[in-house]
Amino acid sequence: KKVNGRATSNGGKALDLERGNTTVRERLKALLEEQERWAELIHTLEQEAEDLPEGDKSKARLAALPYRVGEIWEKHLCRLDQALQQYQAAFKTDSAHTDSIEAGRRVYETVGHWEGIASLFQVELGFCTQARRKAELLVELGTLQWKKLHNLEAAARFFNEASHLRPGDESIQENMGELHASPDWPNPEGLGKAAATFVKIAQRREGQGDREGAISFLRRALGADPANEAAYIRLERTYQDTGRWEDLEVLYGQRVAVADEREQAALQVQRADLLERRLGNHAKARECIEAALEYEGAGSEVATRLMEIYRADGDHERLADLLQDALRAPADQPTRVRLMLELAELYDDHLD
């Protein structure tokens, strides 16, 4: 250590005598770093910036020195304020010095200064010419606006701009869908946009042979907009093609909640058929037909089917109620006679 200290002292003296000697300066910097004499190393770097000959004062060279000083303040002296000043000086010297911008973002993130990070993303976007990097920056900026600054509309603008640069990037589209589906989105139209986005991704997944992925995104589409027709039709077909009968029954149940009355009746009948024929659940199938009857008249096909169920189940009281409802509905004379006879027999044999 004494030898190194003597060497450092001699190097400093030599540099004072010959400030333009690059070899001496580099050796001195290496010794100061080795001995962790950070304040002296900062002074040497600042002196180097002053001593640069005119022919060596390129923007990159001038920016590299404050950047290095900033690293020392940040990583060794734990002075983030001083580090940020140096990184800013490096960037102001050379706007293309991306290392200093990245370092500034790192410092801002440490202290939770999200607006500062956003401004540095914008700065880098200003001079970025590579489409790939620009798309990455737009995605980062969109995510920051969404997750940290809670400016969803600004986030959507950045994601949309990124998608134009990378039109096939599913992750950007997924971000857009999640953003529009957020409960914080400022207007109800966002849910429809989210569903449309997820359906689009599902179509792509299906085209790639990824049926499970397609199902996942179709479910997300219906989660955003339960009434979305395109998502419902595609998911119904997929479940039918793959024999996922339990999932199909759940889908019908979810659809009932958002359908109009006419569709509700048809859906309950479809559910009943599925439950009876595929899932062997007669009790729940019967409940579905009973629910469908609420939307159909007493003389309808649904009523006739429910009578058959009650006969098969031996539910004489409910059958009698249905027969009486049918007699109160308009019907031709032969039908009325048949219903009256059946009702009379029912009372004679089972209800008296």
mmCIF file with all atom_site columns, N, CA, C and O in Angstrom, residues 38 64 89 105 122 127 134 164 199 240 261 329 335:
data_model
loop_
_atom_site.group_PDB
_atom_site.id
_atom_site.type_symbol
_atom_site.label_atom_id
_atom_site.label_alt_id
_atom_site.label_comp_id
_atom_site.label_asym_id
_atom_site.label_entity_id
_atom_site.label_seq_id
_atom_site.pdbx_PDB_ins_code
_atom_site.Cartn_x
_atom_site.Cartn_y
_atom_site.Cartn_z
_atom_site.occupancy
_atom_site.B_iso_or_equiv
_atom_site.pdbx_formal_charge
_atom_site.auth_seq_id
_atom_site.auth_comp_id
_atom_site.auth_asym_id
_atom_site.auth_atom_id
_atom_site.pdbx_PDB_model_num
ATOM 1  N N  . TRP A 1 38  ? -11.915  7.831   -4.267  1.00 0.00 ? 38  TRP A N  1
ATOM 2  C CA . TRP A 1 38  ? -12.913  8.280   -5.243  1.00 0.00 ? 38  TRP A CA 1
ATOM 3  C C  . TRP A 1 38  ? -12.900  9.789   -5.451  1.00 0.00 ? 38  TRP A C  1
ATOM 4  O O  . TRP A 1 38  ? -13.071  10.262  -6.580  1.00 0.00 ? 38  TRP A O  1
ATOM 5  N N  . ALA A 1 64  ? -18.303  10.939  -22.137 1.00 0.00 ? 64  ALA A N  1
ATOM 6  C CA . ALA A 1 64  ? -17.836  9.760   -21.397 1.00 0.00 ? 64  ALA A CA 1
ATOM 7  C C  . ALA A 1 64  ? -17.271  10.133  -20.032 1.00 0.00 ? 64  ALA A C  1
ATOM 8  O O  . ALA A 1 64  ? -17.389  9.360   -19.071 1.00 0.00 ? 64  ALA A O  1
ATOM 9  N N  . ALA A 1 89  ? -25.311  15.992  -17.411 1.00 0.00 ? 89  ALA A N  1
ATOM 10 C CA . ALA A 1 89  ? -24.252  16.722  -18.128 1.00 0.00 ? 89  ALA A CA 1
ATOM 11 C C  . ALA A 1 89  ? -23.751  15.905  -19.309 1.00 0.00 ? 89  ALA A C  1
ATOM 12 O O  . ALA A 1 89  ? -23.492  16.446  -20.386 1.00 0.00 ? 89  ALA A O  1
ATOM 13 N N  . ARG A 1 105 ? -32.264  6.981   -15.862 1.00 0.00 ? 105 ARG A N  1
ATOM 14 C CA . ARG A 1 105 ? -33.510  6.255   -15.582 1.00 0.00 ? 105 ARG A CA 1
ATOM 15 C C  . ARG A 1 105 ? -33.353  5.355   -14.360 1.00 0.00 ? 105 ARG A C  1
ATOM 16 O O  . ARG A 1 105 ? -34.263  5.223   -13.536 1.00 0.00 ? 105 ARG A O  1
ATOM 17 N N  . GLN A 1 122 ? -38.770  9.843   -23.411 1.00 0.00 ? 122 GLN A N  1
ATOM 18 C CA . GLN A 1 122 ? -39.157  10.762  -24.482 1.00 0.00 ? 122 GLN A CA 1
ATOM 19 C C  . GLN A 1 122 ? -37.925  11.354  -25.151 1.00 0.00 ? 122 GLN A C  1
ATOM 20 O O  . GLN A 1 122 ? -37.889  11.522  -26.380 1.00 0.00 ? 122 GLN A O  1
ATOM 21 N N  . PHE A 1 127 ? -34.286  11.088  -30.622 1.00 0.00 ? 127 PHE A N  1
ATOM 22 C CA . PHE A 1 127 ? -33.167  10.908  -31.561 1.00 0.00 ? 127 PHE A CA 1
ATOM 23 C C  . PHE A 1 127 ? -33.028  9.460   -32.038 1.00 0.00 ? 127 PHE A C  1
ATOM 24 O O  . PHE A 1 127 ? -32.150  9.148   -32.847 1.00 0.00 ? 127 PHE A O  1
ATOM 25 N N  . LYS A 1 134 ? -37.026  1.866   -31.162 1.00 0.00 ? 134 LYS A N  1
ATOM 26 C CA . LYS A 1 134 ? -38.094  2.841   -30.935 1.00 0.00 ? 134 LYS A CA 1
ATOM 27 C C  . LYS A 1 134 ? -39.351  2.145   -30.413 1.00 0.00 ? 134 LYS A C  1
ATOM 28 O O  . LYS A 1 134 ? -40.015  2.640   -29.499 1.00 0.00 ? 134 LYS A O  1
ATOM 29 N N  . HIS A 1 164 ? -47.741  -0.081  -34.617 1.00 0.00 ? 164 HIS A N  1
ATOM 30 C CA . HIS A 1 164 ? -47.516  0.270   -36.022 1.00 0.00 ? 164 HIS A CA 1
ATOM 31 C C  . HIS A 1 164 ? -46.097  -0.096  -36.456 1.00 0.00 ? 164 HIS A C  1
ATOM 32 O O  . HIS A 1 164 ? -45.867  -0.452  -37.618 1.00 0.00 ? 164 HIS A O  1
ATOM 33 N N  . VAL A 1 199 ? -60.040  -11.218 -29.325 1.00 0.00 ? 199 VAL A N  1
ATOM 34 C CA . VAL A 1 199 ? -60.542  -12.094 -30.396 1.00 0.00 ? 199 VAL A CA 1
ATOM 35 C C  . VAL A 1 199 ? -59.534  -12.149 -31.543 1.00 0.00 ? 199 VAL A C  1
ATOM 36 O O  . VAL A 1 199 ? -59.279  -13.220 -32.117 1.00 0.00 ? 199 VAL A O  1
ATOM 37 N N  . GLN A 1 240 ? -67.257  -27.420 -28.964 1.00 0.00 ? 240 GLN A N  1
ATOM 38 C CA . GLN A 1 240 ? -67.952  -28.526 -29.634 1.00 0.00 ? 240 GLN A CA 1
ATOM 39 C C  . GLN A 1 240 ? -66.964  -29.407 -30.387 1.00 0.00 ? 240 GLN A C  1
ATOM 40 O O  . GLN A 1 240 ? -67.040  -30.638 -30.329 1.00 0.00 ? 240 GLN A O  1
ATOM 41 N N  . GLU A 1 261 ? -84.589  -12.288 -24.313 1.00 0.00 ? 261 GLU A N  1
ATOM 42 C CA . GLU A 1 261 ? -85.498  -13.350 -23.889 1.00 0.00 ? 261 GLU A CA 1
ATOM 43 C C  . GLU A 1 261 ? -85.593  -14.485 -24.895 1.00 0.00 ? 261 GLU A C  1
ATOM 44 O O  . GLU A 1 261 ? -85.591  -15.656 -24.522 1.00 0.00 ? 261 GLU A O  1
ATOM 45 N N  . ALA A 1 329 ? -104.778 -21.980 -22.454 1.00 0.00 ? 329 ALA A N  1
ATOM 46 C CA . ALA A 1 329 ? -104.226 -21.378 -23.670 1.00 0.00 ? 329 ALA A CA 1
ATOM 47 C C  . ALA A 1 329 ? -105.102 -21.724 -24.874 1.00 0.00 ? 329 ALA A C  1
ATOM 48 O O  . ALA A 1 329 ? -105.802 -22.741 -24.874 1.00 0.00 ? 329 ALA A O  1
ATOM 49 N N  . THR A 1 335 ? -107.344 -31.066 -29.419 1.00 0.00 ? 335 THR A N  1
ATOM 50 C CA . THR A 1 335 ? -106.259 -30.922 -28.437 1.00 0.00 ? 335 THR A CA 1
ATOM 51 C C  . THR A 1 335 ? -106.820 -30.710 -27.045 1.00 0.00 ? 335 THR A C  1
ATOM 52 O O  . THR A 1 335 ? -106.340 -31.290 -26.068 1.00 0.00 ? 335 THR A O  1
#
